[in-house]
Tab-separated table of C-alpha atoms in Angstrom:
chain	number	residue	atom	x	y	z
C	1	MET	CA	-26.140	0.577	-8.118
C	2	GLY	CA	-23.377	3.169	-8.552
C	3	ALA	CA	-20.498	3.715	-6.043
C	4	PRO	CA	-20.389	0.957	-3.255
C	5	ALA	CA	-21.256	1.881	0.057
C	6	ARG	CA	-18.117	0.605	1.278
C	7	ILE	CA	-14.733	0.138	-0.111
C	8	PHE	CA	-12.707	-2.381	2.043
C	9	MET	CA	-8.894	-2.561	1.834
C	10	ILE	CA	-6.800	-5.139	3.397
C	11	ARG	CA	-2.750	-5.643	3.306
C	12	HIS	CA	-1.742	-9.260	2.795
C	13	GLY	CA	-0.792	-11.341	5.890
C	14	GLN	CA	2.663	-11.941	7.100
C	15	SER	CA	4.858	-12.850	4.323
C	16	ALA	CA	8.078	-14.990	4.155
C	17	ALA	CA	9.779	-11.595	3.472
C	18	ASN	CA	8.211	-9.999	6.470
C	19	ALA	CA	9.832	-12.602	8.491
C	20	ASP	CA	13.282	-12.905	6.756
C	21	THR	CA	14.261	-10.166	4.410
C	22	SER	CA	17.166	-12.503	2.714
C	23	ILE	CA	14.585	-14.215	0.526
C	24	TYR	CA	14.531	-11.039	-1.466
C	25	ASN	CA	17.839	-12.406	-2.803
C	26	ARG	CA	16.589	-15.648	-4.422
C	27	VAL	CA	12.851	-15.450	-4.910
C	28	PRO	CA	11.080	-12.811	-7.044
C	29	ASP	CA	9.183	-10.505	-4.836
C	30	TYR	CA	5.595	-11.278	-6.553
C	31	ARG	CA	6.135	-14.858	-5.975
C	32	ILE	CA	6.906	-14.558	-2.040
C	33	PRO	CA	4.246	-16.579	-0.123
C	34	LEU	CA	2.481	-16.095	3.158
C	35	THR	CA	3.852	-17.717	6.172
C	36	GLU	CA	1.547	-19.944	8.417
C	37	LEU	CA	1.024	-16.997	10.532
C	38	GLY	CA	0.184	-15.101	7.725
C	39	VAL	CA	-2.655	-17.467	6.644
C	40	GLU	CA	-4.006	-17.340	9.922
C	41	GLN	CA	-4.075	-13.557	10.272
C	42	ALA	CA	-5.881	-13.462	6.952
C	43	ARG	CA	-8.447	-16.055	8.081
C	44	ILE	CA	-9.100	-14.110	11.070
C	45	ALA	CA	-9.369	-10.975	9.300
C	46	GLY	CA	-11.854	-12.891	6.947
C	47	GLU	CA	-14.151	-13.576	9.890
C	48	ASP	CA	-14.519	-9.917	10.693
C	49	LEU	CA	-14.953	-9.061	7.034
C	50	ARG	CA	-17.749	-11.662	6.677
C	51	ARG	CA	-19.538	-10.122	9.487
C	52	LYS	CA	-19.161	-6.742	8.169
C	53	LEU	CA	-20.598	-7.939	4.758
C	54	ASP	CA	-23.461	-9.403	6.571
C	55	GLY	CA	-24.524	-11.688	3.461
C	56	GLN	CA	-23.822	-8.532	0.974
C	57	GLN	CA	-21.729	-9.245	-2.098
C	58	VAL	CA	-18.425	-7.717	-2.796
C	59	CYS	CA	-16.202	-6.794	-6.098
C	60	VAL	CA	-12.654	-7.852	-5.410
C	61	TYR	CA	-9.478	-6.327	-6.824
C	62	VAL	CA	-6.339	-8.214	-5.961
C	63	SER	CA	-2.690	-7.281	-6.435
C	64	PRO	CA	-1.102	-10.056	-8.741
C	65	TYR	CA	1.371	-10.801	-5.948
C	66	LEU	CA	1.191	-14.453	-4.511
C	67	ARG	CA	0.762	-13.187	-0.932
C	68	ALA	CA	-2.132	-11.019	-2.146
C	69	TYR	CA	-3.877	-14.104	-3.763
C	70	GLN	CA	-3.074	-16.331	-0.577
C	71	THR	CA	-4.536	-13.757	1.599
C	72	LEU	CA	-7.762	-13.439	-0.415
C	73	GLU	CA	-7.899	-17.374	-0.510
C	74	ALA	CA	-7.665	-17.310	3.410
C	75	LEU	CA	-10.458	-14.619	3.769
C	76	ASN	CA	-12.836	-17.401	2.701
C	77	LEU	CA	-15.382	-15.152	1.379
C	78	GLY	CA	-16.988	-17.803	-0.740
C	79	SER	CA	-20.226	-16.929	-2.651
C	80	LEU	CA	-20.023	-13.213	-1.246
C	81	ILE	CA	-17.536	-12.512	-3.869
C	82	GLU	CA	-19.386	-11.157	-6.942
C	83	ARG	CA	-16.303	-11.365	-9.105
C	84	VAL	CA	-12.319	-11.103	-8.763
C	85	ILE	CA	-10.321	-8.937	-10.951
C	86	GLU	CA	-6.584	-9.110	-10.793
C	87	GLU	CA	-5.341	-5.417	-10.834
C	88	PRO	CA	-1.463	-5.058	-11.426
C	89	ARG	CA	-1.725	-1.226	-10.322
C	90	LEU	CA	-2.435	-2.544	-6.762
C	91	ARG	CA	0.979	-4.377	-6.509
C	92	GLU	CA	3.721	-3.564	-4.015
C	93	GLN	CA	6.110	-0.793	-4.811
C	94	ASP	CA	8.923	-1.937	-7.246
C	95	TRP	CA	12.233	-1.969	-5.452
C	96	ALA	CA	14.450	-4.106	-7.424
C	97	ASN	CA	14.250	-7.416	-9.321
C	98	PHE	CA	16.393	-9.433	-6.810
C	99	GLN	CA	17.337	-7.421	-3.901
C	100	ILE	CA	20.613	-7.395	-2.607
C	101	ALA	CA	20.621	-6.701	1.262
C	102	GLY	CA	23.318	-4.371	1.596
C	103	GLU	CA	22.492	-2.137	-1.269
C	104	ILE	CA	18.590	-2.075	-0.297
C	105	GLU	CA	19.581	-1.116	3.257
C	106	ASP	CA	21.667	1.951	1.855
C	107	GLN	CA	18.891	2.910	-0.188
C	108	LYS	CA	16.423	2.819	2.752
C	109	GLU	CA	18.790	5.148	4.460
C	110	LEU	CA	18.882	7.574	1.799
C	111	ARG	CA	15.207	7.215	1.551
C	112	ASN	CA	14.716	8.276	4.964
C	113	LEU	CA	16.850	11.191	4.418
C	114	TYR	CA	15.163	12.325	1.184
C	115	GLY	CA	11.583	11.215	1.977
C	116	HIS	CA	9.546	8.167	1.235
C	117	PHE	CA	7.003	10.053	-1.487
C	118	PHE	CA	9.861	11.247	-3.860
C	119	TYR	CA	12.711	8.712	-3.281
C	120	ARG	CA	12.882	6.454	-6.157
C	121	PHE	CA	14.551	3.187	-5.919
C	122	ARG	CA	17.393	1.964	-8.292
C	123	GLU	CA	15.568	-0.406	-10.837
C	124	GLY	CA	12.327	0.588	-9.040
C	125	GLU	CA	9.704	3.048	-8.047
C	126	SER	CA	9.064	6.073	-5.949
C	127	GLY	CA	6.199	6.473	-3.683
C	128	SER	CA	4.997	9.230	-6.199
C	129	ASP	CA	5.119	6.558	-8.925
C	130	VAL	CA	2.714	4.271	-7.199
C	131	TYR	CA	0.632	7.272	-6.328
C	132	ASP	CA	0.333	7.782	-10.148
C	133	ARG	CA	-0.740	4.161	-10.783
C	134	VAL	CA	-3.171	4.271	-8.040
C	135	SER	CA	-4.709	7.418	-9.558
C	136	SER	CA	-5.059	5.735	-12.759
C	137	PHE	CA	-6.806	2.784	-11.035
C	138	MET	CA	-9.126	5.042	-9.343
C	139	GLU	CA	-10.329	6.080	-12.935
C	140	THR	CA	-10.972	2.311	-13.504
C	141	LEU	CA	-13.201	2.131	-10.525
C	142	TYR	CA	-15.222	5.331	-11.491
C	143	ARG	CA	-16.128	3.378	-14.838
C	144	HIS	CA	-16.871	0.215	-12.915
C	145	TRP	CA	-19.224	1.978	-10.654
C	146	GLN	CA	-21.546	3.370	-13.545
C	147	LYS	CA	-22.433	-0.309	-14.216
C	148	PRO	CA	-25.905	-0.780	-12.811
C	149	THR	CA	-25.204	-4.308	-11.561
C	150	TYR	CA	-22.130	-3.327	-9.652
C	151	ALA	CA	-21.909	-4.971	-6.020
C	152	PRO	CA	-22.692	-2.759	-2.925
C	153	ASN	CA	-19.039	-3.311	-1.733
C	154	ALA	CA	-15.601	-3.285	-3.113
C	155	LEU	CA	-12.605	-4.956	-1.732
C	156	LEU	CA	-8.891	-4.194	-2.472
C	157	VAL	CA	-6.482	-7.066	-1.294
C	158	THR	CA	-3.281	-5.030	-1.715
C	159	HIS	CA	-0.196	-3.949	0.073
C	160	GLY	CA	0.661	-1.612	3.009
C	161	LEU	CA	2.077	1.538	1.122
C	162	THR	CA	-0.500	1.199	-1.787
C	163	MET	CA	-3.282	1.365	0.814
C	164	ARG	CA	-1.493	4.443	2.249
C	165	LEU	CA	-1.301	6.153	-1.324
C	166	PHE	CA	-4.816	5.135	-2.289
C	167	CYS	CA	-6.238	6.951	0.856
C	168	MET	CA	-3.795	9.886	0.185
C	169	ARG	CA	-5.115	10.165	-3.458
C	170	TRP	CA	-8.849	9.685	-2.313
C	171	PHE	CA	-8.713	12.120	0.584
C	172	HIS	CA	-6.390	14.371	-1.004
C	173	TRP	CA	-3.818	14.241	1.708
C	174	THR	CA	-0.583	16.213	1.362
C	175	VAL	CA	2.733	14.683	0.833
C	176	GLU	CA	3.871	15.999	4.212
C	177	TYR	CA	0.954	14.062	5.755
C	178	PHE	CA	1.666	10.822	3.940
C	179	GLU	CA	5.302	11.140	5.359
C	180	SER	CA	3.871	10.855	9.075
C	181	LEU	CA	1.877	7.791	8.510
C	182	ASN	CA	2.873	4.048	9.425
C	183	ASN	CA	1.948	1.082	7.424
C	184	PRO	CA	-1.122	-0.998	8.460
C	185	ASP	CA	-0.423	-4.306	10.454
C	186	ASN	CA	-0.388	-7.513	8.227
C	187	ALA	CA	-3.882	-8.479	7.498
C	188	GLU	CA	-5.510	-5.231	8.548
C	189	LEU	CA	-8.392	-3.831	7.428
C	190	ARG	CA	-9.492	-0.249	6.496
C	191	THR	CA	-12.907	0.723	5.262
C	192	LEU	CA	-14.034	3.779	3.539
C	193	MET	CA	-17.537	4.219	4.279
C	194	MET	CA	-20.102	6.444	2.340
C	195	ASN	CA	-22.255	8.717	4.465
C	196	ASP	CA	-25.736	10.008	3.466
C	197	ASP	CA	-24.077	12.834	1.606
C	198	GLY	CA	-22.530	10.584	-0.862
C	199	GLN	CA	-19.059	11.402	0.728
C	200	TYR	CA	-16.492	8.634	2.277
C	201	SER	CA	-14.612	8.948	5.484
C	202	LEU	CA	-11.975	6.178	6.682
C	203	ASP	CA	-13.339	4.016	9.717
C	204	SER	CA	-9.994	4.165	11.515
C	205	PRO	CA	-6.727	6.535	10.776
C	206	PHE	CA	-3.499	5.237	9.926
C	207	SER	CA	-0.916	5.605	13.060
C	208	GLN	CA	1.510	8.241	12.860
C	209	TRP	CA	5.417	8.117	13.506
C	210	VAL	CA	5.304	11.828	13.928
C	211	PRO	CA	2.397	14.231	14.516
C	212	ARG	CA	1.121	16.074	11.135
C	213	ASP	CA	-2.058	17.425	10.195
C	214	VAL	CA	-3.662	16.413	6.971
C	215	ASP	CA	-3.365	19.998	5.465
C	216	ASP	CA	0.595	20.440	6.279
C	217	SER	CA	2.711	21.077	3.420
C	218	VAL	CA	6.415	21.125	3.012
C	219	LEU	CA	6.028	24.718	4.566
C	220	HIS	CA	5.395	23.213	7.859
C	221	ALA	CA	8.106	20.695	7.655
C	222	PRO	CA	11.081	21.074	10.152
C	223	ARG	CA	14.345	22.329	8.400
C	224	MET	CA	16.418	19.291	7.115
C	225	ARG	CA	19.715	18.744	8.798
C	226	PHE	CA	21.886	18.130	5.802
C	227	ARG	CA	24.368	15.254	5.878
C	228	ARG	CA	27.954	15.945	4.851
C	229	ARG	CA	28.813	15.451	1.291
C	230	THR	CA	31.446	12.879	2.213
C	231	GLN	CA	29.044	10.442	4.316
C	232	LEU	CA	26.451	10.645	1.306
C	233	ALA	CA	29.317	9.771	-1.016
C	234	GLY	CA	30.053	6.852	1.313
C	235	ALA	CA	26.809	5.454	1.042
C	236	SER	CA	26.586	5.809	-2.636
C	237	ARG	CA	30.089	3.820	-2.957
C	238	ARG	CA	28.441	1.058	-0.818
C	239	MET	CA	25.669	0.851	-3.209
C	240	ARG	CA	27.987	0.366	-6.053
C	241	ARG	CA	29.596	-2.582	-4.606
């Protein structure tokens, strides 16, 4: 069969942490479930996805997080699923083990100053770390596609940042362009569609919080307005509390 005609990606439905971030203090990130709304969001997305599949089978790669598995379950794809492969490289960006709200907020502030792609959370990952493991996962995809019995479609059930970084790696977007992109909404689908030349295009672009072109580099970035050293030191002290 070769490469699939379509690669679907979906962000998990609304999770308990999307509704209340304090859950990070007491529940491991990978065990955070969907809310009732999140299940309903995934159910509606499943109706759309089944229409698009139109009876064709799909090979599913799912993040090992509970909210991703619950999203896949709520999609209700049934016999359309050729097989399900748990793929840890599609997990959420690692931030910390149990997240302490004040420290995470300080780190988010620093990340906004430093840049989402390169800033590495303490006890966690940077966006570039996720990019590297997504790149490794793509090599696995290419090997799978060499099998003659591979399904005509693939589905990645994953997380918002991971979806953006997958597309960044696939389409060779620059870091500067990636920095301009917003996450998809909960249970929002994106599709990479193969054209007659064997090339893929994205069915719908990610929204941007600031205008950037796909070829923009750091040379096109506005000059940074550096904070005073005392302000950064204050944020660092709060992080150590």
